[in-house]
Tab-separated table of C-alpha atoms in Angstrom:
chain	number	residue	atom	x	y	z
A	1	SER	CA	18.688	13.544	2.182
A	2	ARG	CA	19.869	13.630	5.703
A	3	PRO	CA	17.397	12.510	8.453
A	4	LEU	CA	15.241	14.942	10.259
A	5	TYR	CA	15.330	14.912	14.150
A	6	VAL	CA	12.874	16.057	16.608
A	7	GLU	CA	14.502	19.196	17.092
A	8	HIS	CA	13.722	20.123	13.655
A	9	ILE	CA	10.049	19.739	14.222
A	10	LEU	CA	10.347	22.897	16.269
A	11	LEU	CA	12.379	24.626	13.788
A	12	CYS	CA	12.076	23.472	10.127
A	13	PRO	CA	8.644	23.065	9.180
A	14	PHE	CA	7.376	26.251	10.155
A	15	SER	CA	10.268	28.501	9.633
A	16	ASN	CA	12.307	29.610	6.462
A	17	SER	CA	15.663	28.057	8.004
A	18	SER	CA	16.483	24.525	8.760
A	19	ARG	CA	19.282	25.539	11.169
A	20	PRO	CA	18.688	25.300	15.021
A	21	LYS	CA	19.110	28.618	16.545
A	22	ILE	CA	21.694	29.158	19.075
A	23	VAL	CA	20.601	30.522	22.553
A	24	GLY	CA	21.799	34.089	23.168
A	25	ARG	CA	24.786	34.830	25.053
A	26	ARG	CA	23.029	37.132	27.229
A	27	GLU	CA	20.378	34.462	28.352
A	28	ILE	CA	23.477	32.173	29.358
A	29	GLN	CA	24.866	34.843	31.626
A	30	SER	CA	21.454	35.298	33.016
A	31	GLU	CA	21.075	31.723	33.992
A	32	ASP	CA	24.747	31.561	35.390
A	33	LYS	CA	23.647	33.697	38.197
A	34	ARG	CA	20.962	31.063	39.088
A	35	LYS	CA	23.179	28.212	38.917
A	36	GLY	CA	25.994	29.902	40.965
A	37	TYR	CA	23.813	31.142	43.692
A	38	PHE	CA	24.419	28.372	46.315
A	39	GLN	CA	28.007	28.124	45.077
A	40	ASP	CA	28.150	31.986	45.841
A	41	LEU	CA	26.713	31.560	49.402
A	42	LEU	CA	29.496	29.014	50.309
A	43	ASN	CA	32.234	31.290	48.759
A	44	LYS	CA	31.103	34.346	50.618
A	45	SER	CA	30.986	32.386	54.051
A	46	GLU	CA	34.482	31.195	53.519
A	47	LYS	CA	35.687	34.576	52.601
A	48	ALA	CA	33.976	36.114	55.846
A	49	LEU	CA	35.888	33.433	58.101
A	50	TYR	CA	39.177	34.387	56.246
A	51	ASP	CA	38.381	38.181	56.920
A	52	THR	CA	37.394	38.125	60.461
A	53	PHE	CA	39.097	34.990	62.198
A	54	PRO	CA	42.590	36.414	62.080
A	55	SER	CA	41.795	39.470	64.234
A	56	THR	CA	39.560	37.598	66.306
A	57	TYR	CA	41.518	34.320	67.244
A	58	GLY	CA	44.952	35.234	66.259
A	59	GLU	CA	47.456	32.217	66.574
A	60	LEU	CA	44.511	29.744	66.851
A	61	TYR	CA	43.529	30.805	63.465
A	62	SER	CA	46.714	31.294	61.980
A	63	GLN	CA	48.012	27.656	62.826
A	64	ASN	CA	44.954	25.994	61.511
A	65	VAL	CA	44.194	27.800	58.272
A	66	LYS	CA	44.359	24.600	56.229
A	67	LEU	CA	41.944	22.849	58.641
A	68	PHE	CA	39.168	25.634	57.777
A	69	LYS	CA	40.158	25.528	53.957
A	70	ASP	CA	39.765	21.863	53.824
A	71	LEU	CA	36.346	21.912	55.409
A	72	TYR	CA	35.114	24.311	52.762
A	73	SER	CA	36.935	22.432	50.027
A	74	GLU	CA	35.063	19.239	51.087
A	75	LEU	CA	31.671	21.237	51.180
A	76	ARG	CA	32.262	22.569	47.805
A	77	ARG	CA	33.125	18.974	46.382
A	78	TYR	CA	30.012	17.570	47.819
A	79	TYR	CA	27.899	20.152	46.351
A	80	ARG	CA	29.663	19.488	42.956
A	81	GLY	CA	28.804	15.684	43.142
A	82	SER	CA	31.904	14.098	44.416
A	83	ASN	CA	31.445	10.846	46.319
A	84	ILE	CA	31.816	12.113	49.792
A	85	ASN	CA	30.202	11.369	53.115
A	86	LEU	CA	29.028	14.768	54.559
A	87	GLU	CA	28.428	13.653	58.073
A	88	GLU	CA	31.738	12.142	58.081
A	89	ALA	CA	33.361	15.254	56.606
A	90	LEU	CA	31.749	17.434	59.464
A	91	ASN	CA	32.808	14.804	62.128
A	92	GLU	CA	36.264	14.894	61.075
A	93	PHE	CA	36.352	18.721	61.027
A	94	TRP	CA	35.082	18.964	64.677
A	95	THR	CA	37.535	16.254	65.710
A	96	ARG	CA	40.647	17.891	64.176
A	97	LEU	CA	39.511	21.252	65.608
A	98	LEU	CA	38.981	19.976	69.078
A	99	GLU	CA	42.438	18.533	68.867
A	100	ARG	CA	44.217	21.780	67.690
A	101	LEU	CA	42.207	23.958	70.230
A	102	PHE	CA	42.937	21.689	73.166
A	103	LYS	CA	46.612	21.637	72.533
A	104	LEU	CA	46.602	25.605	72.089
A	105	MET	CA	44.719	25.879	75.543
A	106	ASN	CA	46.937	23.678	77.298
A	107	PRO	CA	50.384	24.424	76.016
A	108	GLN	CA	52.140	23.404	79.222
A	109	TYR	CA	51.021	19.623	78.731
A	110	HIS	CA	52.525	17.152	76.215
A	111	ILE	CA	49.533	15.800	74.444
A	112	THR	CA	50.206	12.361	72.483
A	113	ASP	CA	48.121	10.961	69.734
A	114	GLU	CA	46.740	8.371	72.037
A	115	TYR	CA	45.683	11.043	74.408
A	116	LEU	CA	43.748	12.839	71.658
A	117	ASP	CA	42.167	9.756	70.544
A	118	CYS	CA	40.820	9.127	74.134
A	119	MET	CA	39.604	12.606	74.087
A	120	GLY	CA	37.878	12.247	70.963
A	121	LYS	CA	35.978	9.246	72.175
A	122	HIS	CA	34.558	11.450	74.915
A	123	SER	CA	33.611	14.400	72.872
A	124	GLU	CA	30.082	13.411	72.507
A	125	GLN	CA	29.690	13.250	76.074
A	126	HIS	CA	31.525	16.386	77.144
A	127	LYS	CA	30.347	18.647	74.289
A	128	PRO	CA	33.072	20.963	74.013
A	129	PHE	CA	31.411	22.894	71.071
A	130	GLY	CA	28.247	22.840	72.867
A	131	GLU	CA	25.293	21.948	70.285
A	132	VAL	CA	26.935	23.533	67.347
A	133	PRO	CA	28.448	20.268	65.752
A	134	ARG	CA	25.082	18.343	66.120
A	135	ASP	CA	22.841	21.206	64.988
A	136	LEU	CA	24.858	22.080	62.096
A	137	LYS	CA	25.432	18.553	60.942
A	138	LEU	CA	21.706	18.030	60.908
A	139	LYS	CA	20.783	21.301	58.980
A	140	ALA	CA	23.826	21.445	56.655
A	141	THR	CA	23.365	17.839	55.487
A	142	ARG	CA	19.719	18.516	54.779
A	143	ALA	CA	20.609	21.587	53.122
A	144	PHE	CA	23.144	20.303	50.971
A	145	ILE	CA	21.447	17.091	50.198
A	146	ALA	CA	18.332	19.158	49.141
A	147	VAL	CA	20.588	21.640	47.037
A	148	ARG	CA	22.681	19.266	45.085
A	149	SER	CA	19.657	16.706	44.327
A	150	TYR	CA	17.685	19.815	43.049
A	151	VAL	CA	20.574	20.957	40.958
A	152	GLN	CA	21.014	17.306	39.607
A	153	GLY	CA	17.337	17.238	38.764
A	154	LEU	CA	17.737	20.315	36.677
A	155	SER	CA	20.731	18.629	34.934
A	156	VAL	CA	18.986	15.325	34.222
A	157	GLY	CA	16.025	17.305	32.944
A	158	SER	CA	18.133	19.159	30.469
A	159	ASP	CA	19.768	16.037	29.586
A	160	VAL	CA	16.767	14.316	28.774
A	161	VAL	CA	15.582	17.261	26.578
A	162	ARG	CA	18.794	17.423	24.586
A	163	LYS	CA	18.892	13.653	24.033
A	164	VAL	CA	15.204	13.415	23.145
A	165	SER	CA	15.582	16.486	20.628
A	166	GLN	CA	18.307	14.396	18.794
A	167	VAL	CA	16.121	11.319	18.139
A	168	SER	CA	15.738	10.990	14.065
A	169	LEU	CA	12.198	11.149	13.014
A	170	SER	CA	10.736	8.197	10.888
A	171	HIS	CA	10.522	8.321	7.142
A	172	GLU	CA	6.812	8.372	7.626
A	173	CYS	CA	7.023	11.479	9.813
A	174	THR	CA	9.163	13.195	7.665
A	175	ARG	CA	6.692	12.609	4.737
A	176	ALA	CA	3.649	13.785	6.887
A	177	ILE	CA	5.553	17.015	7.696
A	178	MET	CA	6.378	17.708	4.300
A	179	LYS	CA	2.855	17.101	3.070
A	180	LEU	CA	1.350	19.359	5.909
A	181	VAL	CA	3.520	22.258	5.431
A	182	TYR	CA	4.667	22.290	1.569
A	183	CYS	CA	1.757	20.666	-0.349
A	184	PRO	CA	-0.484	23.548	-0.087
A	185	TYR	CA	2.132	25.636	-2.019
A	186	CYS	CA	2.525	22.763	-4.846
A	187	ARG	CA	-1.203	23.088	-5.118
A	188	GLY	CA	-1.199	26.710	-5.568
A	189	MET	CA	-2.831	27.579	-2.231
A	190	SER	CA	-0.087	29.218	-0.512
A	191	SER	CA	-2.318	31.375	1.724
A	192	VAL	CA	-4.163	28.367	3.053
A	193	LYS	CA	-3.044	27.201	6.353
A	194	PRO	CA	-3.371	23.483	7.488
A	195	CYS	CA	-6.260	22.293	9.353
A	196	ASN	CA	-5.773	22.528	13.095
A	197	ASN	CA	-6.895	18.776	13.832
A	198	TYR	CA	-4.777	17.606	10.839
A	199	CYS	CA	-1.732	19.279	12.236
A	200	HIS	CA	-2.395	17.843	15.709
A	201	ASN	CA	-2.612	14.210	14.013
A	202	VAL	CA	0.618	14.880	12.308
A	203	MET	CA	2.550	16.058	15.513
A	204	LYS	CA	0.873	13.433	17.716
A	205	GLY	CA	2.055	10.855	15.378
A	206	CYS	CA	5.556	12.264	15.042
A	207	LEU	CA	5.987	12.861	18.714
A	208	ALA	CA	4.351	9.682	19.948
A	209	ASN	CA	7.345	8.297	21.672
A	210	GLN	CA	7.979	11.879	23.224
A	211	ALA	CA	4.472	11.904	24.717
A	212	ASP	CA	5.365	8.646	26.608
A	213	LEU	CA	7.816	10.686	28.846
A	214	ASP	CA	4.763	12.592	30.434
A	215	THR	CA	4.052	10.343	33.396
A	216	GLU	CA	7.890	10.419	34.592
A	217	TRP	CA	8.277	13.835	33.585
A	218	ARG	CA	5.526	15.088	35.612
A	219	ASN	CA	6.860	12.753	38.554
A	220	LEU	CA	10.236	14.565	38.219
A	221	ILE	CA	8.588	18.081	38.367
A	222	ASP	CA	6.464	17.236	41.274
A	223	SER	CA	9.444	15.820	43.319
A	224	MET	CA	11.562	18.985	42.518
A	225	LEU	CA	8.916	21.225	43.738
A	226	LEU	CA	8.763	19.164	46.904
A	227	VAL	CA	12.592	19.388	47.255
A	228	ALA	CA	12.382	23.164	46.753
A	229	ASP	CA	10.033	23.518	49.745
A	230	ARG	CA	12.929	22.239	51.797
A	231	PHE	CA	14.813	25.424	50.933
A	232	ASP	CA	12.730	27.068	53.577
A	233	GLY	CA	11.892	26.459	57.246
A	234	PRO	CA	14.301	25.582	60.097
A	235	SER	CA	16.974	24.359	57.658
A	236	ASN	CA	16.596	27.327	55.273
A	237	VAL	CA	19.429	26.784	52.693
A	238	ASP	CA	20.232	30.566	52.585
A	239	THR	CA	20.922	30.695	56.187
A	240	VAL	CA	22.696	27.340	56.752
A	241	ILE	CA	24.996	27.699	53.866
A	242	GLY	CA	25.723	31.275	54.008
A	243	THR	CA	26.407	31.300	58.014
A	244	ILE	CA	28.813	28.327	58.426
A	245	HIS	CA	31.521	30.539	59.449
A	246	THR	CA	29.409	32.013	62.295
A	247	ARG	CA	28.586	28.816	63.534
A	248	ILE	CA	32.339	27.689	63.640
A	249	ALA	CA	32.959	31.001	65.695
A	250	GLU	CA	30.196	30.248	68.040
A	251	ALA	CA	31.557	26.755	68.531
A	252	ILE	CA	34.974	27.997	69.334
A	253	SER	CA	33.766	30.735	71.636
A	254	ASN	CA	31.880	28.222	73.457
A	255	MET	CA	34.914	26.006	74.157
A	256	GLN	CA	36.963	29.066	75.127
A	257	GLU	CA	34.488	30.079	77.634
A	258	ASN	CA	34.246	26.763	79.205
A	259	ARG	CA	37.817	25.962	78.954
A	260	GLU	CA	38.282	24.997	82.644
A	261	SER	CA	35.434	22.652	82.949
A	262	ILE	CA	36.149	21.066	79.529
A	263	THR	CA	39.839	20.501	80.555
A	264	ALA	CA	38.612	19.029	83.767
A	265	LYS	CA	36.320	16.664	82.199
A	266	VAL	CA	38.925	15.441	79.896
A	267	PHE	CA	41.526	14.923	82.602
A	268	GLN	CA	38.979	13.162	84.484
A	269	GLY	CA	38.229	10.662	81.665
A	270	CYS	CA	41.551	10.254	80.118
A	271	GLY	CA	44.056	11.088	83.099
A	272	ASN	CA	46.410	13.942	83.477
A	273	PRO	CA	49.014	14.333	80.658
A	274	LYS	CA	52.623	14.901	81.239
A	275	ILE	CA	54.162	18.221	81.806
A	276	SER	CA	55.790	19.434	78.486
A	277	THR	CA	59.315	20.733	78.703
A	278	LYS	CA	58.734	23.071	75.805
A	279	ALA	CA	55.730	24.791	77.592
A	280	SER	CA	55.376	28.410	76.578
A	281	SER	CA	53.241	31.363	77.674
A	282	GLY	CA	51.687	31.652	74.417
A	283	GLU	CA	48.202	30.838	75.914
A	284	ASP	CA	48.183	34.378	77.628
A	285	LYS	CA	48.826	35.937	74.240
A	286	LYS	CA	45.924	34.215	72.613
A	287	ARG	CA	42.796	36.166	71.742
A	288	ARG	CA	39.374	35.450	72.712
A	289	GLY	CA	35.976	36.593	71.592
A	290	LYS	CA	33.284	36.000	68.986
A	291	ALA	CA	33.954	36.778	65.398
A	292	VAL	CA	31.599	39.534	64.105
A	293	THR	CA	30.315	38.613	60.874
A	294	ASP	CA	27.495	39.843	58.554
A	295	ASP	CA	24.744	37.128	58.431
A	296	LYS	CA	22.932	38.917	55.770
A	297	SER	CA	22.985	37.051	52.537
A	298	SER	CA	23.779	39.115	49.503
A	299	GLY	CA	22.830	38.738	45.765
A	300	LEU	CA	19.481	37.490	44.549
A	301	GLY	CA	17.089	36.584	47.326
A	302	LEU	CA	16.617	32.848	47.867
A	303	GLU	CA	12.659	33.455	48.174
A	304	LYS	CA	12.463	34.931	44.938
A	305	LEU	CA	14.981	32.565	43.287
A	306	VAL	CA	12.929	29.577	44.435
A	307	SER	CA	9.498	31.135	43.643
A	308	ASP	CA	10.924	31.790	40.031
A	309	ALA	CA	12.196	28.211	39.668
A	310	LYS	CA	8.858	26.895	40.832
A	311	GLY	CA	6.809	28.834	38.508
A	312	LYS	CA	9.102	27.697	35.607
A	313	LEU	CA	8.822	24.100	36.744
A	314	ARG	CA	4.916	24.156	36.866
A	315	ASP	CA	4.904	25.895	33.467
A	316	ILE	CA	6.657	22.875	31.804
A	317	LYS	CA	4.930	20.022	33.723
A	318	ASP	CA	2.844	19.143	30.669
A	319	TYR	CA	5.697	20.105	28.191
A	320	TRP	CA	5.725	16.670	26.175
A	321	VAL	CA	1.947	16.385	25.673
A	322	ALA	CA	1.577	19.974	25.133
A	323	LEU	CA	3.955	20.014	22.318
A	324	PRO	CA	1.337	19.362	19.555
A	325	SER	CA	-0.978	22.192	20.683
A	326	THR	CA	2.008	24.456	21.034
A	327	LEU	CA	3.218	23.803	17.402
A	328	CYS	CA	-0.313	23.659	15.973
A	329	ASN	CA	-1.386	27.114	17.182
A	330	GLU	CA	-3.492	29.648	15.421
A	331	LYS	CA	-0.303	31.398	14.040
A	332	ILE	CA	0.506	28.035	12.117
A	333	THR	CA	-2.941	26.493	11.452
A	334	SER	CA	-6.304	27.961	10.612
A	335	GLY	CA	-7.596	27.371	14.017
A	336	SER	CA	-11.062	26.559	14.883
A	337	VAL	CA	-12.895	29.263	13.078
A	338	ASN	CA	-11.876	28.303	9.466
A	339	GLU	CA	-12.443	24.732	9.464
A	340	ASP	CA	-13.943	24.659	6.017
A	341	LYS	CA	-11.204	26.649	4.583
A	342	CYS	CA	-8.088	25.008	5.601
A	343	TRP	CA	-5.549	22.395	4.090
A	344	ASN	CA	-6.761	18.969	4.976
A	345	GLY	CA	-4.129	17.070	3.348
A	346	MET	CA	-5.854	16.666	0.081
A	347	ALA	CA	-7.502	19.819	-0.728
A	348	LYS	CA	-9.124	22.963	0.772
A	349	GLY	CA	-11.742	21.889	3.040
A	350	ARG	CA	-12.780	20.454	6.464
A	351	TYR	CA	-10.709	17.777	8.086
A	352	LEU	CA	-12.894	15.001	9.082
A	353	PRO	CA	-10.790	12.256	10.880
A	354	GLU	CA	-10.879	12.538	14.806
A	355	VAL	CA	-7.769	13.678	16.712
A	356	MET	CA	-5.795	10.805	18.183
A	357	GLY	CA	-4.818	10.626	21.976
A	358	ASP	CA	-1.452	11.207	23.200
A	359	GLY	CA	1.402	8.464	23.501
A	360	LEU	CA	2.581	5.675	21.401
A	361	ALA	CA	-0.244	3.155	22.075
A	362	ASN	CA	-2.891	5.742	20.782
A	363	GLN	CA	-1.481	6.071	17.303
A	364	ILE	CA	-2.412	2.651	16.179
A	365	ASN	CA	-5.083	4.314	13.861
A	366	ASN	CA	-3.372	7.551	13.134
A	367	PRO	CA	-4.513	8.457	9.720
A	368	GLU	CA	-1.548	10.739	8.765
A	369	VAL	CA	1.419	8.997	10.306
A	370	GLU	CA	2.036	5.358	10.421
A	371	VAL	CA	3.475	4.476	13.753
A	372	ASP	CA	4.646	0.885	14.677
A	373	ILE	CA	3.299	0.759	18.525
A	374	THR	CA	5.161	-2.401	18.988
A	375	LYS	CA	8.680	-0.725	18.504
A	376	PRO	CA	9.100	2.179	21.055
A	377	ASP	CA	12.290	4.328	20.451
A	378	MET	CA	14.873	2.825	22.814
A	379	THR	CA	16.635	6.255	23.353
A	380	ILE	CA	13.448	7.673	24.773
A	381	ARG	CA	12.875	4.650	26.765
A	382	GLN	CA	16.260	5.099	28.276
A	383	GLN	CA	15.338	8.712	29.027
A	384	ILE	CA	12.295	7.634	30.849
A	385	MET	CA	14.366	5.343	33.041
A	386	GLN	CA	16.578	8.221	33.925
A	387	LEU	CA	13.784	10.255	35.032
A	388	LYS	CA	12.556	7.476	37.269
A	389	ILE	CA	15.872	7.170	38.888
A	390	MET	CA	16.271	10.883	39.303
A	391	THR	CA	12.796	11.215	40.708
A	392	ASN	CA	13.672	8.321	43.340
A	393	ARG	CA	16.734	10.382	44.354
A	394	LEU	CA	14.704	13.725	44.683
A	395	ARG	CA	12.168	11.815	47.009
A	396	ASN	CA	14.972	10.508	49.194
A	397	ALA	CA	16.588	14.029	49.423
A	398	TYR	CA	13.245	15.279	50.440
A	399	ASN	CA	13.329	12.816	53.383
A	400	GLY	CA	16.782	13.912	54.217
A	401	ASN	CA	18.484	10.700	52.885
A	402	ASP	CA	21.625	11.212	50.905
A	403	VAL	CA	21.620	10.364	47.188
A	404	ASP	CA	24.070	9.130	44.810
A	405	PHE	CA	25.384	11.637	42.408
A	406	GLN	CA	26.084	11.295	38.547
A	407	ASP	CA	27.206	13.405	35.861
A	408	ALA	CA	25.485	13.707	32.424
A	409	SER	CA	27.130	11.691	29.731
A	410	ASP	CA	28.644	13.354	26.799
A	411	ASP	CA	26.221	14.997	24.336
A	412	ILE	CA	25.637	13.264	20.859
A	413	SER	CA	24.322	15.726	18.411
A	414	GLY	CA	22.874	15.393	15.014
A	415	SER	CA	21.384	17.799	12.319
A	416	GLY	CA	19.829	17.867	8.935
A	417	SER	CA	17.595	19.361	6.418
A	418	GLY	CA	14.471	18.141	4.719
A	419	ASP	CA	13.729	17.912	1.035
A	420	GLY	CA	11.099	19.949	-0.762
A	421	CYS	CA	7.627	18.786	-1.605
A	422	PRO	CA	8.135	15.590	-3.620
A	423	ASP	CA	5.237	14.693	-6.143
A	424	GLU	CA	4.508	11.462	-4.586
A	425	VAL	CA	4.000	13.014	-1.326
A	426	CYS	CA	1.801	15.844	-2.395
A	427	GLY	CA	-0.358	13.689	-4.958
A	428	LYS	CA	-1.658	11.124	-2.507
A	429	ARG	CA	-1.992	9.998	0.948
A	430	LEU	CA	1.144	8.835	2.703
A	431	SER	CA	2.263	5.287	1.849
A	432	LYS	CA	1.685	2.451	4.566
A	433	ASN	CA	5.115	0.827	3.807
A	434	PRO	CA	6.713	0.221	7.162
A	435	SER	CA	9.896	2.232	7.749
A	436	THR	CA	13.322	0.624	7.551
A	437	ARG	CA	14.903	3.591	9.449
A	438	GLN	CA	16.116	2.807	13.021
A	439	PRO	CA	16.142	5.382	15.657
A	440	GLU	CA	19.534	6.697	16.827
A	441	VAL	CA	20.427	5.269	20.452
A	442	HIS	CA	22.390	7.481	22.536
A	443	ALA	CA	24.259	6.702	25.827
A	444	ILE	CA	22.542	6.936	29.014
A	445	PRO	CA	24.085	9.175	31.810
A	446	ASN	CA	27.119	7.766	33.546
A	447	GLN	CA	26.341	5.385	36.108
A	448	SER	CA	29.606	5.332	37.833
A	449	GLY	CA	29.102	8.467	39.896
A	450	ARG	CA	32.527	9.786	38.446
A	451	GLY	CA	32.580	12.937	36.491
A	452	VAL	CA	32.897	13.032	32.774
A	453	ASN	CA	35.531	15.181	31.016
A	454	GLY	CA	34.331	17.524	28.266
A	455	ALA	CA	31.641	20.106	27.646
A	456	SER	CA	29.102	17.842	29.585
A	457	SER	CA	30.785	19.003	32.856
A	458	LYS	CA	29.190	22.410	32.250
A	459	PHE	CA	25.767	21.119	33.140
A	460	LEU	CA	26.605	20.516	36.805
A	461	PRO	CA	25.311	22.404	38.336
A	462	SER	CA	22.807	23.004	35.657
A	463	SER	CA	20.294	25.627	34.962
A	464	PHE	CA	16.756	26.291	33.456
A	465	LEU	CA	18.304	27.482	30.344
A	466	ILE	CA	19.159	24.124	28.733
A	467	PHE	CA	16.105	22.539	30.651
A	468	LEU	CA	13.763	24.794	28.497
A	469	SER	CA	15.860	25.092	25.553
A	470	VAL	CA	13.557	23.439	23.032
A	471	ALA	CA	10.596	25.433	24.429
A	472	VAL	CA	12.536	28.591	23.990
A	473	ILE	CA	13.466	27.901	20.465
A	474	ALA	CA	9.907	27.148	19.621
A	475	THR	CA	8.668	30.239	21.340
A	476	GLN	CA	11.196	32.287	19.538
A	477	TYR	CA	10.013	31.345	16.180
A	478	LEU	CA	6.261	31.477	17.020
A	479	ARG	CA	6.670	35.302	18.305
A	480	ARG	CA	8.117	36.267	14.788
């Protein structure tokens, strides 16, 4: 028979079908609203700039459309995970904007590239745009770092769940599940449910390696909750990202209003440029003023979105160690009230062995599933390392430090179905022969920082849908 996988523990043993259920399209569309929220903020800010700047700044805007487009393109690429230095991108934008504005404001002069370089070196001292560039750089970098690390945390979490759910179960685990679920039917006790503690020992043995994810999984969740707190306060993500266009307008207006003093300072530091023979009167035709924009963010409110996200994160904090209890609930087992009238693996009666602890090391004496505690599953060990790496990135992001970005690697899937209840399983305790089946090893996420083509790209930015996929599938069955 084909091997069982961890995903089948949540599907096959307690259902009439061995096929994993596909998550509904409606749920996917609902989650798309979440993962596109920050992208939507950026898009609306860009659209507001294109809608208001032409009528407000005229030639100043029309001659520099590409400059503004390039800025939003860089911000979008950074958010999506490209290897871009955000501070350098913003500095480059302000430098180029200063050069263009200075030329437009002084058309009577011949401004050379060398002169512009000199002007750029004194820009920090002259502050032609006021405090806007410094303030926006500080708030935007913190906001974008928090957002994209948070989104990557969701992506890594979903990737871990997906890969771990594809780990093949050992032969001993498969036999134990068959015995737990089907042997009562073989004995003519179809109405007798498994004993609760019996079910727990089987699941704790089968999910021993998965339970070892608990520590780093909790660290990841705690770090994501910390980063989510950065979405509020002075660097409110909703405000910072959604009003970039208004800050640019503020900077341009500041330079226009202080044109004479700024020009004088530049001339004092770099000398008087030569008079241009092609001077025009275009300056008199240029418009001045502040762009009137709507600063109100639309769509789902960030506060509600973050609150909802935090609630879901807290709900799955103990996900891995809670799986045995989730699966062995009173709908599946006899519960604690019928301990003398349940299937104990041999007959109808009380289950006497004690319940094992969580994790691989605690399964050394598991009476239901023989577990080799000296051979941890390598796929799960790799995912533990990925959780550690992502947690470190999130903590750096919380402190305002930029973090490397990586895409999830291509998904490797597996499926299969189990046999019926064989005589050798139902008739006696599980054999203690060591299993020769080796776990499947899957590739860890790409470390190069470059994107991976294929379906995996859909996980950037990720959403809670995939992150909670296994839990959703289990819940869907248990509610039936």
